[in-house]
mmCIF file of C-alpha atoms in Angstrom:
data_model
loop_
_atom_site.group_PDB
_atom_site.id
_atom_site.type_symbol
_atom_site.label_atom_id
_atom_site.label_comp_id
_atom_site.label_asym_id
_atom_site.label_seq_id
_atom_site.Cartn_x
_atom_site.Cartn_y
_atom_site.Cartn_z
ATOM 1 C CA UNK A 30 7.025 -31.802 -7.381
ATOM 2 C CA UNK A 31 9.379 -29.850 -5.729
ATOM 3 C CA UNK A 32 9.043 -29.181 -1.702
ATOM 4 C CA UNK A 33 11.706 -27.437 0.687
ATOM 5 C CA UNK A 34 11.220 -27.946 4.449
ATOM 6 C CA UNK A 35 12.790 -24.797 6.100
ATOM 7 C CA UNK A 36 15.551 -26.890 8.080
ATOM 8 C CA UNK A 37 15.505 -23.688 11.580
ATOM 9 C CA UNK A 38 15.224 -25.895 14.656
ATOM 10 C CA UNK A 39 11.783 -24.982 16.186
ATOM 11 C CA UNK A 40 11.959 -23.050 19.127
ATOM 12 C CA UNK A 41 8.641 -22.634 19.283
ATOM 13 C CA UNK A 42 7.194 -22.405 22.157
ATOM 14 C CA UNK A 43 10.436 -21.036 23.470
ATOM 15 C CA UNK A 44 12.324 -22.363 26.886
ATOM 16 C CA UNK A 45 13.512 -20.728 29.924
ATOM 17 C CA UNK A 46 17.491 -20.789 27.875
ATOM 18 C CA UNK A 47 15.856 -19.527 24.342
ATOM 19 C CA UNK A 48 16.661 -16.635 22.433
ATOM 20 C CA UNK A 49 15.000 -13.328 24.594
ATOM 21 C CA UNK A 50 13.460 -12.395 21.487
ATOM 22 C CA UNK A 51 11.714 -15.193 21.193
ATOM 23 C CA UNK A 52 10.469 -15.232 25.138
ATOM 24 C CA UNK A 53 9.429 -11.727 24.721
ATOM 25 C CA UNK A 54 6.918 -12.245 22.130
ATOM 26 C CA UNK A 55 5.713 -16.318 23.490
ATOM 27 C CA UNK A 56 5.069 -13.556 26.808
ATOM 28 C CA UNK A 57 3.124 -10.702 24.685
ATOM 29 C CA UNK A 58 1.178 -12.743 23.379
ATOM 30 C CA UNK A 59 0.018 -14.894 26.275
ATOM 31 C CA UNK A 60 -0.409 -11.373 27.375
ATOM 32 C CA UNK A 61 -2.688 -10.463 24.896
ATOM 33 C CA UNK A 62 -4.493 -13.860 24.769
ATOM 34 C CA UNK A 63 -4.122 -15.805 27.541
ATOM 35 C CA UNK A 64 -1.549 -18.973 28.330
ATOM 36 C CA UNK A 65 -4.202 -21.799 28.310
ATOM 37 C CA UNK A 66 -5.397 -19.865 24.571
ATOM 38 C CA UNK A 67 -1.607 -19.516 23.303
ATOM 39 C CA UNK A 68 -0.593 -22.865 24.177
ATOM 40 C CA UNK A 69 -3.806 -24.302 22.423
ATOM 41 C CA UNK A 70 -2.554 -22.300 19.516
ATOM 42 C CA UNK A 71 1.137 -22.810 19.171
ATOM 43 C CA UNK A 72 0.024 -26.691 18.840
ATOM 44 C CA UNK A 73 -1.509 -25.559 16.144
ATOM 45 C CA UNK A 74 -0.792 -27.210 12.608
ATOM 46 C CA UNK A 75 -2.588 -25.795 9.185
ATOM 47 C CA UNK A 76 -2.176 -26.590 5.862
ATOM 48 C CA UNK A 77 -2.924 -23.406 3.354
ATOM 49 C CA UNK A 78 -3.295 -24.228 -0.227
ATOM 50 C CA UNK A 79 -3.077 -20.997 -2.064
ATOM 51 C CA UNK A 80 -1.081 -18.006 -1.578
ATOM 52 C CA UNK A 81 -3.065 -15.347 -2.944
ATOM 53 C CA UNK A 82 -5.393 -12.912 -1.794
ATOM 54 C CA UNK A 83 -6.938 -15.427 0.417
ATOM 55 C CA UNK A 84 -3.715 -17.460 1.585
ATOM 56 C CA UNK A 85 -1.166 -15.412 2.330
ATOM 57 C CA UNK A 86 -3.705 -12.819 4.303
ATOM 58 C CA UNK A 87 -4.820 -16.017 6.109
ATOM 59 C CA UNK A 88 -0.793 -16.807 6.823
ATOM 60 C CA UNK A 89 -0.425 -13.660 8.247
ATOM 61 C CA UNK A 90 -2.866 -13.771 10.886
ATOM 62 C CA UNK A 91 -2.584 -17.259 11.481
ATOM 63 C CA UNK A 92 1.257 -16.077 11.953
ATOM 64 C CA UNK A 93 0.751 -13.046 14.361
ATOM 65 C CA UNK A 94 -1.461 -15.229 16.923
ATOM 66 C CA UNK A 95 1.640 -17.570 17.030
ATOM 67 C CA UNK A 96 -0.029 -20.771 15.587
ATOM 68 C CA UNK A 97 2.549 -23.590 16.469
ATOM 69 C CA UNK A 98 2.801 -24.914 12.516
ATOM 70 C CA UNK A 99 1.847 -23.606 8.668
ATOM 71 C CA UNK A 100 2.732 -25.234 5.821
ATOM 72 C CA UNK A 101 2.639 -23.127 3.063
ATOM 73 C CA UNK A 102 1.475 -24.571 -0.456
ATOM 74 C CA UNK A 103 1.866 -22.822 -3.925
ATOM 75 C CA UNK A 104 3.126 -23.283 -7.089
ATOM 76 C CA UNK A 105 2.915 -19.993 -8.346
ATOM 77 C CA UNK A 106 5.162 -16.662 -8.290
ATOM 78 C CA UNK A 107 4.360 -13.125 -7.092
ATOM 79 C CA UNK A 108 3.350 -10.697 -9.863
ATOM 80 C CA UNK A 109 2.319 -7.526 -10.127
ATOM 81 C CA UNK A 110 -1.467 -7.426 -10.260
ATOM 82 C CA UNK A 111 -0.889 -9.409 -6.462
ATOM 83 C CA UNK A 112 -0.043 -6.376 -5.136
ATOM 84 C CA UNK A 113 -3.569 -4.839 -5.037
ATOM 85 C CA UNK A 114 -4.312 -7.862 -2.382
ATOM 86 C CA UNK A 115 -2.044 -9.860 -1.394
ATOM 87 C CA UNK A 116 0.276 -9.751 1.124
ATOM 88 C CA UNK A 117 3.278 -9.366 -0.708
ATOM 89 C CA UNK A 118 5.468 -6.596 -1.699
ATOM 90 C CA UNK A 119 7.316 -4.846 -4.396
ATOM 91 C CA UNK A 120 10.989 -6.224 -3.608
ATOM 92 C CA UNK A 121 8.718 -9.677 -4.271
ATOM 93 C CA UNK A 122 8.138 -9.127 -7.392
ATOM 94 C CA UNK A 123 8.670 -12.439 -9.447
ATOM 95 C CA UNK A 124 9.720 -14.656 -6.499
ATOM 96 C CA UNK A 125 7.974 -17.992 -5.722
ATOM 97 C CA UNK A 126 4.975 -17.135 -3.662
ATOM 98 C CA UNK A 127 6.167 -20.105 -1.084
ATOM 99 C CA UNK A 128 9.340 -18.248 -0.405
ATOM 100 C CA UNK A 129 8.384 -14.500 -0.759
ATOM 101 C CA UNK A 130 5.241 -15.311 2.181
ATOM 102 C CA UNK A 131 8.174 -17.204 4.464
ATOM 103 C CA UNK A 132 10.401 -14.160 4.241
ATOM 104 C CA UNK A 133 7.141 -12.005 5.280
ATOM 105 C CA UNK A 134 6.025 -14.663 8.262
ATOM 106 C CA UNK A 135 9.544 -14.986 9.759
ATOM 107 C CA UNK A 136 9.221 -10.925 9.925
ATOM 108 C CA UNK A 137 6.152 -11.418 12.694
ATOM 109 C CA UNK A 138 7.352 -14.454 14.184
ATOM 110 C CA UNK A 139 10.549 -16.531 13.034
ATOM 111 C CA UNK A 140 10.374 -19.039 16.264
ATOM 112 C CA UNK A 141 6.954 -20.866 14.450
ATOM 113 C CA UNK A 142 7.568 -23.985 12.351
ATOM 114 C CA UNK A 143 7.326 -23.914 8.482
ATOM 115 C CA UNK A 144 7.045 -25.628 5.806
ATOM 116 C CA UNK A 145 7.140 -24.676 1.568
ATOM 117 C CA UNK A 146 5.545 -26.830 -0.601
ATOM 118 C CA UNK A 147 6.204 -25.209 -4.258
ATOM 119 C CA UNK A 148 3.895 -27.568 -6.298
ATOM 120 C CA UNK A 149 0.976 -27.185 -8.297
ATOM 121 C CA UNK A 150 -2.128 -29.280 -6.525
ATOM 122 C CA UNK A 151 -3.169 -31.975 -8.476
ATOM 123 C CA UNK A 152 -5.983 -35.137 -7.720
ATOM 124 C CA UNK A 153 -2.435 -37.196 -8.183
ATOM 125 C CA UNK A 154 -0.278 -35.382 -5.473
ATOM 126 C CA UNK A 155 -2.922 -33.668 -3.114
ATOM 127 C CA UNK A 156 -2.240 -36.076 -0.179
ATOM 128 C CA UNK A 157 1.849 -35.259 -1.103
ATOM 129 C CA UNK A 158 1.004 -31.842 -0.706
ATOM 130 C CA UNK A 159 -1.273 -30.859 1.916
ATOM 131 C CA UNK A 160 0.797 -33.266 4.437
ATOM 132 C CA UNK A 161 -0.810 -34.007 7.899
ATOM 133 C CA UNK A 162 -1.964 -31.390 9.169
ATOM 134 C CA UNK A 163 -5.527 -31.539 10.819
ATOM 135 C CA UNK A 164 -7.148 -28.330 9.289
ATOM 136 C CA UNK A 165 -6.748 -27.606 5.459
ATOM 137 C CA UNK A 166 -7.623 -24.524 3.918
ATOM 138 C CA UNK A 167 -8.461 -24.197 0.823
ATOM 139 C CA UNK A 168 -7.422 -20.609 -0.654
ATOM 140 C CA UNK A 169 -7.637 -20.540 -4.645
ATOM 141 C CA UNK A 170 -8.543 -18.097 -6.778
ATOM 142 C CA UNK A 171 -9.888 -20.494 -9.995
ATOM 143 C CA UNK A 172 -13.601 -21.765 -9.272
ATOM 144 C CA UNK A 173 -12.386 -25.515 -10.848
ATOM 145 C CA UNK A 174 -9.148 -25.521 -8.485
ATOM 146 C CA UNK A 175 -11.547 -24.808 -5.463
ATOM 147 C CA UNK A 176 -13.862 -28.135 -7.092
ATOM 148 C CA UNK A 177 -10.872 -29.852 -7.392
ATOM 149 C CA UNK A 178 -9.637 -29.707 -3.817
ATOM 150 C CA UNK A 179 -12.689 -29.919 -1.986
ATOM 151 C CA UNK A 180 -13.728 -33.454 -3.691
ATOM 152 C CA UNK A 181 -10.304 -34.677 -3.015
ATOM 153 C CA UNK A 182 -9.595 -33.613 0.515
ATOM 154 C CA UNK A 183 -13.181 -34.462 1.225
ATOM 155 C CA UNK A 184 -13.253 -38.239 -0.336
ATOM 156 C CA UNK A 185 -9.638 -39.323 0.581
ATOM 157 C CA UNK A 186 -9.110 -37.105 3.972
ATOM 158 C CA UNK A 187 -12.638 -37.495 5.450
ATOM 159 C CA UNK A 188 -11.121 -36.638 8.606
ATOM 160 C CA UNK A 189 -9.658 -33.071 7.971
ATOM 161 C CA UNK A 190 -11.207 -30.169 8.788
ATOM 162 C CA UNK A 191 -11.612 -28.459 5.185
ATOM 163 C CA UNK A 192 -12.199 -24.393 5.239
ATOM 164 C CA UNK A 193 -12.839 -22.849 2.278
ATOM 165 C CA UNK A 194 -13.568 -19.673 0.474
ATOM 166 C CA UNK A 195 -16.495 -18.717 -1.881
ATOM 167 C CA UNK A 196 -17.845 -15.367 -3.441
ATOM 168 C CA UNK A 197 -15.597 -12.103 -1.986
ATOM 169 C CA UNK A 198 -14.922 -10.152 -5.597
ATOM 170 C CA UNK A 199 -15.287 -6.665 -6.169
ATOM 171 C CA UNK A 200 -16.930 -4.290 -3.253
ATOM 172 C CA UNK A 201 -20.483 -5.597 -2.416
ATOM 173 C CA UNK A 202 -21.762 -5.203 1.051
ATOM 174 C CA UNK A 203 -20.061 -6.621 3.551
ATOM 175 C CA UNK A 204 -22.858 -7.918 6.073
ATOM 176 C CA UNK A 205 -23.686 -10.635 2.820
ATOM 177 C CA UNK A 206 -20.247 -11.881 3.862
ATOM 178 C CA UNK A 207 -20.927 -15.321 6.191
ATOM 179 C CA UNK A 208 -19.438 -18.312 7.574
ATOM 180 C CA UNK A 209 -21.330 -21.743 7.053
ATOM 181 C CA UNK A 210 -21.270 -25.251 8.169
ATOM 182 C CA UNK A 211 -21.689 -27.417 5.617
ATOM 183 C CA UNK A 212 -20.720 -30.815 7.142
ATOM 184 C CA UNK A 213 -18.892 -31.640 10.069
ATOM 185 C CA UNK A 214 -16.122 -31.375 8.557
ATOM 186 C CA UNK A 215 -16.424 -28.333 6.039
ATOM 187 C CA UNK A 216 -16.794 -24.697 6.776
ATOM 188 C CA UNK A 217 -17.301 -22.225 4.081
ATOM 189 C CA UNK A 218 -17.038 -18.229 4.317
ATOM 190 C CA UNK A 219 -17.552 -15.609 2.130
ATOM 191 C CA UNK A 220 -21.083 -14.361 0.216
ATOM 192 C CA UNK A 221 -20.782 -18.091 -1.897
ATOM 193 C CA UNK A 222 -21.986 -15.882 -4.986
ATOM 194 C CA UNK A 223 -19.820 -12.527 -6.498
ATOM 195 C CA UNK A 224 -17.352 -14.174 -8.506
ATOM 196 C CA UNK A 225 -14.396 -12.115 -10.481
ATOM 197 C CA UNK A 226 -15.786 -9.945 -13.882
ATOM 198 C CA UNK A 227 -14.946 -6.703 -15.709
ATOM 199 C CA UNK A 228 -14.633 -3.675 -13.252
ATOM 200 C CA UNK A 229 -15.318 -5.786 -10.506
ATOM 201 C CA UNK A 230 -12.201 -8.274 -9.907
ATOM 202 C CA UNK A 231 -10.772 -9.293 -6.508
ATOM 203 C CA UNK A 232 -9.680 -6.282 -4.373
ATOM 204 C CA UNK A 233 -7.988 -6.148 -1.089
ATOM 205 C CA UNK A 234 -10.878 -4.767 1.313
ATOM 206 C CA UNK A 235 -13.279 -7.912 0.545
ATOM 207 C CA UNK A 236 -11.001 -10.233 -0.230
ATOM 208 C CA UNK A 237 -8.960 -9.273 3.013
ATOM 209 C CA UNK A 238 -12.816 -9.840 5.274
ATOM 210 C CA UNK A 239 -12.544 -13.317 3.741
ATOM 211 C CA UNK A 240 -9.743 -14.151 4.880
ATOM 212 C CA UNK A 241 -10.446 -13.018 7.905
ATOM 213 C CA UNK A 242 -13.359 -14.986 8.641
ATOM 214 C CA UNK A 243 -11.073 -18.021 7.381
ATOM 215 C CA UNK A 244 -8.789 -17.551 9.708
ATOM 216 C CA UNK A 245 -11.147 -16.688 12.234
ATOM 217 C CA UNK A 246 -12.792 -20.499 11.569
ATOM 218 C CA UNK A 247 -9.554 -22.013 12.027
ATOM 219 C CA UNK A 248 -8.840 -20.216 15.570
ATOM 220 C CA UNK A 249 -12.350 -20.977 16.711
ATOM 221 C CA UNK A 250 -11.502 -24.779 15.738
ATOM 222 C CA UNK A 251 -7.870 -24.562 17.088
ATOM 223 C CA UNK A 252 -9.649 -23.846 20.181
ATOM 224 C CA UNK A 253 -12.707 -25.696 20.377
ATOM 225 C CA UNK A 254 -14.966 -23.167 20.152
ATOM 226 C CA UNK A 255 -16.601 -24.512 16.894
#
């Protein structure tokens, strides 16, 4: 397994002798969300396992509300059938997910902390790879890579808050689209049913509302409101 730290000094949240930029938007969005909310948030640390449809939409807003610390998990590269849902773009195009998404996330904010894990998730490594962090979410596309994580993180990282997708392909109606408590320690969104098949794969409206109400889990936790 291969992982690269970004090595930028966090600045994050920034001082009174920081760069302006980076006061500017610390000030916007206390602005926009309130100091005692934004400091909760930028000491914020999530793990996201998955950098598809699911992941990297759950980066972005995790990103834009100035969570403190994501580390970024993926093994995979950016192709073209991502485009129709992912967060990605043309000029990334067969790059590593782990470092097209950074590029993206240090567009909105490059004052957060980072870190790439370019690895494939495995029963062996998943304690290598999803780190510390206190909230894990788990953001795969295959039904048996979802299995996989969930029994791990779940027997060897009781602790861990686990949030994790289920049921958001092809354009069904979105009030079947939920968030459930499973355990303590396990959230679940999406309709837990419409899986990918002919003429009705993933596609970037639904997909996009489960993210959403992923990353709208984590916030609620990051702030105690769950």
């Amino acid at each position: 397994m291969s992982e690269e730290a970004d090595k930028r000094i966090t600045t994050w949240p920034p001082q009174k002798n920081s760069d302006s930029l980076a006061i500017s938007l610390y000030e916007a969005l206390c602005a926009r969300h309130g100091k005692v909310v934004q400091d909760k948030l930028t000491r914020g640390a999530v793990t996201i396992c998955g950098l598809g449809g699911l992941g990297s939409n759950i980066a972005v807003n995790l990103c834009r509300i100035g969570v403190g610390h994501l580390r970024l998990v993926d093994f995979d590269t950016v192709d073209w059938t991502n485009l129709n849902r992912q967060s990605y773009f043309i000029e990334h195009v067969g790059m590593l997910k782990t470092e097209a998404l950074l590029s993206f996330l240090k567009k909105i904010n490059p004052y957060l902390s980072y870190e790439t894990v370019t690895a494939r998730i495995t029963p062996e490594n998943v304690l290598e790879c999803v780190g510390t962090s206190p909230i894990i979410c788990e953001a795969f596309d295959r039904a048996d890579q979802k299995a996989m994580l969930v029994t791990e993180v779940r027997r060897r990282l009781p602790e861990a808050i686990l949030v994790s997708g289920s049921g958001m392909a092809g354009c069904g109606h979105s009030n079947l689209m939920k968030v459930r408590k499973v355990s303590e320690h396990f959230y679940l969104c999406g309709d837990e049913k419409t899986a990918p098949r002919k003429n009705a794969g993933l596609m970037a409206p639904r997909v996009a509302i489960c993210a959403g109400m992923m990353a709208n889990t984590v916030t609620q936790l990051l702030l105690d409101e769950k």
